[in-house]
Amino acid sequence: MKETSAIGPRERLLDAAEQLIYESSIHATGVDAIVRQSGTARKSFYTYFASKEDLVTQALRRRDDRWMAWFERETLRSAPQPAAQLLGMFDVLHTWFCRDDFHGCVFLNVAGQTKPSDIAMLDVSRLHKRRLLAFIESLCRAAGATDAAVLARQLLLLVDGAISVALVSGQASAAGDARRAAECLLGGASTRPAVRARRAESREPGKGG
């Protein structure tokens, strides 16, 4: 098979693996399907990857980088102040849930599809959640939360819960429900008046999930 795409075969294999695994599952996606989807020669798979697990792991790492870059950028753009950004991240989720290509969190999906022995893939999923938690905690600290670590873990539960409910129910409104729960958490998480003032800012028209 002649490979004429401007994108190299390695990237095309990664693109295909990411798409098929996200739309279906790891076990339902074989190497042959990935090769067909990528439009590459089968020998390219063996040239660039040691195994299917290696390909999937690298595809997950790349998705982690891209998803986190998108989520952090859009959350920071959602509001001018950290406390409002903590609520704004649920508006970002709502936008994601409304997309036709939303199929939940691939890292939660992978964790549910793999065995404890699938260490490499599980490690990428755990790394993703640590990175997401660290970003949320950084906003909690900037917002003046008295216990940023605890608040961040609680907000991460709301994020992952909203993603799961939106996937199962098909209702993007799960983001708005999680946002309102987050408002309650933020209301009791800090003694600084400025934090409550920022929370009020986030209730301006057009800010709802």
Coordinates of N, CA, C and O in Angstrom, one line a residue, residues 61-155:
R61 N -1.4 8.8 25.7 CA -0.5 9.9 26.2 C -0.7 11.1 25.3 O -0.8 12.2 25.8
R62 N -0.8 10.9 24.0 CA -1.0 12.1 23.1 C -2.4 12.7 23.4 O -2.5 14.0 23.4
R63 N -3.4 11.9 23.6 CA -4.7 12.4 23.9 C -4.7 13.2 25.2 O -5.4 14.2 25.4
D64 N -4.1 12.7 26.2 CA -4.0 13.3 27.5 C -3.4 14.7 27.3 O -3.9 15.7 27.8
D65 N -2.3 14.9 26.6 CA -1.7 16.2 26.3 C -2.7 17.1 25.6 O -2.8 18.3 26.0
R66 N -3.3 16.6 24.6 CA -4.2 17.5 23.8 C -5.5 17.9 24.6 O -5.9 19.0 24.6
W67 N -6.1 16.9 25.3 CA -7.3 17.2 26.1 C -7.0 18.2 27.2 O -7.8 19.1 27.4
M68 N -5.9 18.0 27.9 CA -5.6 18.9 29.0 C -5.3 20.3 28.5 O -5.7 21.2 29.1
A69 N -4.6 20.4 27.4 CA -4.3 21.7 26.8 C -5.6 22.4 26.5 O -5.8 23.6 26.8
W70 N -6.5 21.7 25.9 CA -7.8 22.3 25.5 C -8.6 22.7 26.8 O -9.1 23.8 26.9
F71 N -8.7 21.8 27.7 CA -9.5 22.0 28.9 C -9.0 23.2 29.7 O -9.7 24.0 30.2
E72 N -7.7 23.2 29.9 CA -7.1 24.3 30.7 C -7.3 25.6 30.0 O -7.6 26.6 30.6
R73 N -7.0 25.6 28.7 CA -7.2 26.9 27.9 C -8.6 27.4 28.0 O -8.8 28.6 28.3
E74 N -9.6 26.6 27.8 CA -11.0 27.0 27.8 C -11.5 27.4 29.1 O -12.3 28.3 29.3
T75 N -11.0 26.7 30.2 CA -11.4 27.0 31.5 C -10.9 28.3 31.9 O -11.6 29.2 32.5
L76 N -9.6 28.6 31.6 CA -9.0 29.9 32.0 C -9.7 31.1 31.2 O -9.8 32.2 31.7
R77 N -10.2 30.8 30.0 CA -10.9 31.8 29.2 C -12.3 32.0 29.7 O -13.0 33.0 29.3
S78 N -12.9 31.1 30.5 CA -14.3 31.1 30.8 C -14.6 32.3 31.8 O -15.8 32.7 31.8
A79 N -13.7 32.8 32.5 CA -13.9 33.8 33.5 C -12.6 34.5 33.9 O -11.6 33.9 33.7
P80 N -12.7 35.7 34.4 CA -11.4 36.4 34.7 C -10.8 36.0 36.1 O -9.6 36.2 36.3
Q81 N -11.6 35.4 37.0 CA -11.1 35.1 38.3 C -11.1 33.6 38.6 O -12.0 32.9 38.1
P82 N -10.2 33.1 39.4 CA -10.1 31.7 39.6 C -11.3 31.0 40.2 O -11.7 29.9 39.8
A83 N -12.0 31.7 41.1 CA -13.2 31.1 41.7 C -14.3 30.9 40.6 O -15.0 29.9 40.6
A84 N -14.4 31.9 39.7 CA -15.4 31.8 38.6 C -14.9 30.8 37.6 O -15.8 30.1 37.0
Q85 N -13.6 30.6 37.4 CA -13.1 29.6 36.5 C -13.4 28.2 37.0 O -13.7 27.3 36.1
L86 N -13.4 28.0 38.3 CA -13.8 26.7 38.8 C -15.2 26.3 38.4 O -15.5 25.1 38.2
L87 N -16.1 27.3 38.3 CA -17.5 27.1 37.9 C -17.5 27.0 36.3 O -18.2 26.2 35.7
G88 N -16.7 27.9 35.7 CA -16.6 27.9 34.3 C -16.2 26.6 33.6 O -16.6 26.3 32.5
M89 N -15.4 25.8 34.4 CA -15.0 24.5 33.8 C -16.2 23.6 33.5 O -16.1 22.8 32.6
F90 N -17.2 23.8 34.2 CA -18.4 23.0 34.0 C -19.1 23.5 32.7 O -19.8 22.7 32.0
D91 N -19.0 24.8 32.4 CA -19.5 25.3 31.1 C -18.7 24.7 30.0 O -19.3 24.4 28.9
V92 N -17.4 24.6 30.2 CA -16.6 24.0 29.2 C -17.0 22.5 28.9 O -17.1 22.0 27.8
L93 N -17.3 21.8 30.0 CA -17.7 20.4 29.9 C -19.1 20.4 29.1 O -19.3 19.5 28.3
H94 N -19.9 21.3 29.4 CA -21.2 21.3 28.7 C -21.0 21.4 27.2 O -21.7 20.7 26.4
T95 N -20.1 22.3 26.8 CA -19.8 22.4 25.4 C -19.3 21.1 24.8 O -19.7 20.7 23.7
W96 N -18.5 20.4 25.5 CA -18.0 19.1 25.1 C -19.1 18.1 25.0 O -19.2 17.4 24.0
F97 N -19.9 18.1 26.0 CA -21.0 17.1 26.0 C -22.0 17.3 24.8 O -22.6 16.3 24.4
C98 N -22.1 18.5 24.3 CA -23.0 18.7 23.2 C -22.4 18.3 21.9 O -23.2 18.3 20.9
R99 N -21.2 18.0 21.8 CA -20.6 17.6 20.5 C -21.0 16.2 20.1 O -21.2 15.3 20.9
D100 N -21.1 16.0 18.8 CA -21.5 14.7 18.3 C -20.5 13.6 18.6 O -20.8 12.4 18.6
D101 N -19.2 14.0 18.7 CA -18.2 13.0 18.9 C -17.8 12.8 20.4 O -16.8 12.2 20.8
F102 N -18.7 13.2 21.3 CA -18.5 13.0 22.7 C -18.9 11.5 23.1 O -20.0 11.0 22.8
H103 N -17.9 10.8 23.6 CA -18.1 9.4 24.1 C -17.6 9.2 25.5 O -17.1 8.1 25.8
G104 N -17.7 10.2 26.3 CA -17.2 10.1 27.7 C -15.8 10.4 27.8 O -15.1 10.9 26.9
C105 N -15.2 10.0 28.9 CA -13.8 10.2 29.2 C -13.0 8.9 28.8 O -13.3 7.8 29.3
V106 N -12.2 9.0 27.8 CA -11.5 7.8 27.3 C -10.7 7.2 28.4 O -10.5 5.9 28.5
F107 N -10.2 7.9 29.4 CA -9.3 7.4 30.5 C -10.2 6.6 31.5 O -9.7 5.6 32.0
L108 N -11.4 7.1 31.8 CA -12.3 6.3 32.6 C -12.7 5.0 31.8 O -12.8 4.0 32.4
N109 N -13.0 5.2 30.5 CA -13.4 4.0 29.7 C -12.3 3.0 29.8 O -12.5 1.8 29.9
V110 N -11.0 3.4 29.5 CA -9.9 2.5 29.5 C -9.7 1.8 30.9 O -9.5 0.6 30.9
A111 N -9.9 2.5 31.9 CA -9.7 1.9 33.3 C -10.7 0.8 33.5 O -10.5 -0.2 34.2
G112 N -11.9 1.0 32.9 CA -13.0 0.0 33.0 C -12.8 -1.2 32.1 O -13.5 -2.2 32.3
Q113 N -12.0 -1.1 31.1 CA -11.8 -2.1 30.1 C -10.5 -2.9 30.2 O -10.4 -4.0 29.6
T114 N -9.6 -2.5 31.1 CA -8.4 -3.2 31.2 C -8.3 -4.0 32.5 O -9.0 -3.8 33.4
K115 N -7.3 -4.9 32.5 CA -7.0 -5.7 33.7 C -5.9 -5.0 34.5 O -5.1 -4.2 34.0
P116 N -5.8 -5.3 35.8 CA -4.7 -4.8 36.6 C -3.3 -5.0 36.0 O -2.4 -4.2 36.3
S117 N -3.2 -6.0 35.2 CA -1.9 -6.3 34.6 C -1.6 -5.4 33.4 O -0.4 -5.4 33.0
D118 N -2.6 -4.7 32.9 CA -2.3 -3.7 31.8 C -1.7 -2.4 32.4 O -2.3 -1.4 32.3
I119 N -0.6 -2.6 32.9 CA 0.0 -1.5 33.7 C 0.2 -0.2 32.9 O -0.1 0.9 33.4
A120 N 0.8 -0.3 31.7 CA 1.1 0.9 30.9 C -0.1 1.7 30.6 O -0.1 2.9 30.8
M121 N -1.2 1.1 30.2 CA -2.4 1.8 29.9 C -3.1 2.4 31.1 O -3.6 3.5 31.1
L122 N -3.1 1.6 32.2 CA -3.7 2.1 33.4 C -2.9 3.3 34.0 O -3.4 4.3 34.5
D123 N -1.5 3.3 33.8 CA -0.7 4.4 34.3 C -1.0 5.7 33.6 O -1.0 6.7 34.2
V124 N -1.3 5.6 32.3 CA -1.7 6.8 31.5 C -3.0 7.4 32.0 O -3.1 8.6 32.2
S125 N -3.9 6.5 32.3 CA -5.2 6.9 32.8 C -5.1 7.6 34.2 O -5.7 8.6 34.5
R126 N -4.2 7.0 35.0 CA -4.0 7.6 36.4 C -3.3 8.9 36.3 O -3.5 9.9 37.0
L127 N -2.3 9.0 35.3 CA -1.6 10.2 35.1 C -2.5 11.3 34.7 O -2.4 12.5 35.2
H128 N -3.4 11.0 33.8 CA -4.4 12.0 33.3 C -5.2 12.6 34.5 O -5.4 13.8 34.6
K129 N -5.7 11.7 35.4 CA -6.5 12.2 36.5 C -5.6 13.0 37.5 O -6.1 13.9 38.1
R130 N -4.4 12.6 37.6 CA -3.5 13.4 38.5 C -3.3 14.8 37.9 O -3.3 15.8 38.6
R131 N -3.1 14.9 36.6 CA -2.9 16.2 35.9 C -4.2 17.0 36.1 O -4.1 18.2 36.3
L132 N -5.3 16.4 35.9 CA -6.6 17.1 36.0 C -6.8 17.6 37.4 O -7.2 18.8 37.6
L133 N -6.5 16.8 38.4 CA -6.6 17.2 39.8 C -5.7 18.3 40.1 O -6.0 19.3 40.8
A134 N -4.4 18.2 39.6 CA -3.4 19.3 39.9 C -3.9 20.6 39.3 O -3.7 21.7 40.0
F135 N -4.5 20.6 38.1 CA -5.0 21.9 37.5 C -6.1 22.4 38.4 O -6.1 23.6 38.7
I136 N -7.1 21.6 38.8 CA -8.2 22.1 39.6 C -7.7 22.6 40.9 O -8.1 23.7 41.4
E137 N -6.7 21.9 41.5 CA -6.2 22.4 42.8 C -5.5 23.7 42.7 O -5.6 24.5 43.6
S138 N -4.8 23.9 41.5 CA -4.1 25.2 41.3 C -5.2 26.4 41.3 O -4.9 27.5 41.9
L139 N -6.3 26.1 40.7 CA -7.4 27.1 40.7 C -8.0 27.3 42.1 O -8.3 28.4 42.5
C140 N -8.1 26.2 42.9 CA -8.6 26.3 44.2 C -7.7 27.2 45.1 O -8.2 28.0 45.9
R141 N -6.4 26.9 45.0 CA -5.4 27.7 45.7 C -5.5 29.2 45.3 O -5.5 30.1 46.2
A142 N -5.6 29.4 44.0 CA -5.7 30.8 43.5 C -6.9 31.5 44.0 O -7.0 32.7 44.2
A143 N -8.0 30.7 44.2 CA -9.3 31.3 44.7 C -9.3 31.5 46.2 O -10.2 32.1 46.7
G144 N -8.3 31.0 46.9 CA -8.2 31.3 48.3 C -8.9 30.2 49.1 O -9.3 30.5 50.3
A145 N -9.1 29.0 48.6 CA -9.7 28.0 49.4 C -8.9 27.6 50.6 O -7.7 27.5 50.5
T146 N -9.5 27.4 51.7 CA -8.8 27.1 53.0 C -8.2 25.7 52.9 O -7.1 25.5 53.5
D147 N -8.8 24.8 52.2 CA -8.2 23.5 52.0 C -8.3 23.1 50.6 O -9.2 22.4 50.2
A148 N -7.4 23.6 49.8 CA -7.5 23.5 48.3 C -7.4 22.0 47.9 O -8.1 21.6 46.9
A149 N -6.6 21.2 48.6 CA -6.5 19.8 48.2 C -7.8 19.0 48.3 O -8.2 18.3 47.4
V150 N -8.5 19.3 49.4 CA -9.8 18.6 49.6 C -10.8 19.1 48.6 O -11.5 18.3 48.0
L151 N -10.9 20.4 48.5 CA -11.8 21.0 47.5 C -11.6 20.5 46.1 O -12.6 20.1 45.4
A152 N -10.3 20.4 45.7 CA -10.0 19.9 44.4 C -10.5 18.5 44.2 O -11.0 18.1 43.1
R153 N -10.3 17.6 45.1 CA -10.7 16.2 45.0 C -12.3 16.2 44.9 O -12.8 15.4 44.1
Q154 N -13.0 17.0 45.6 CA -14.4 17.0 45.6 C -14.9 17.5 44.2 O -15.8 17.0 43.6
L155 N -14.2 18.5 43.7 CA -14.6 19.1 42.4 C -14.3 18.1 41.3 O -15.0 17.9 40.3

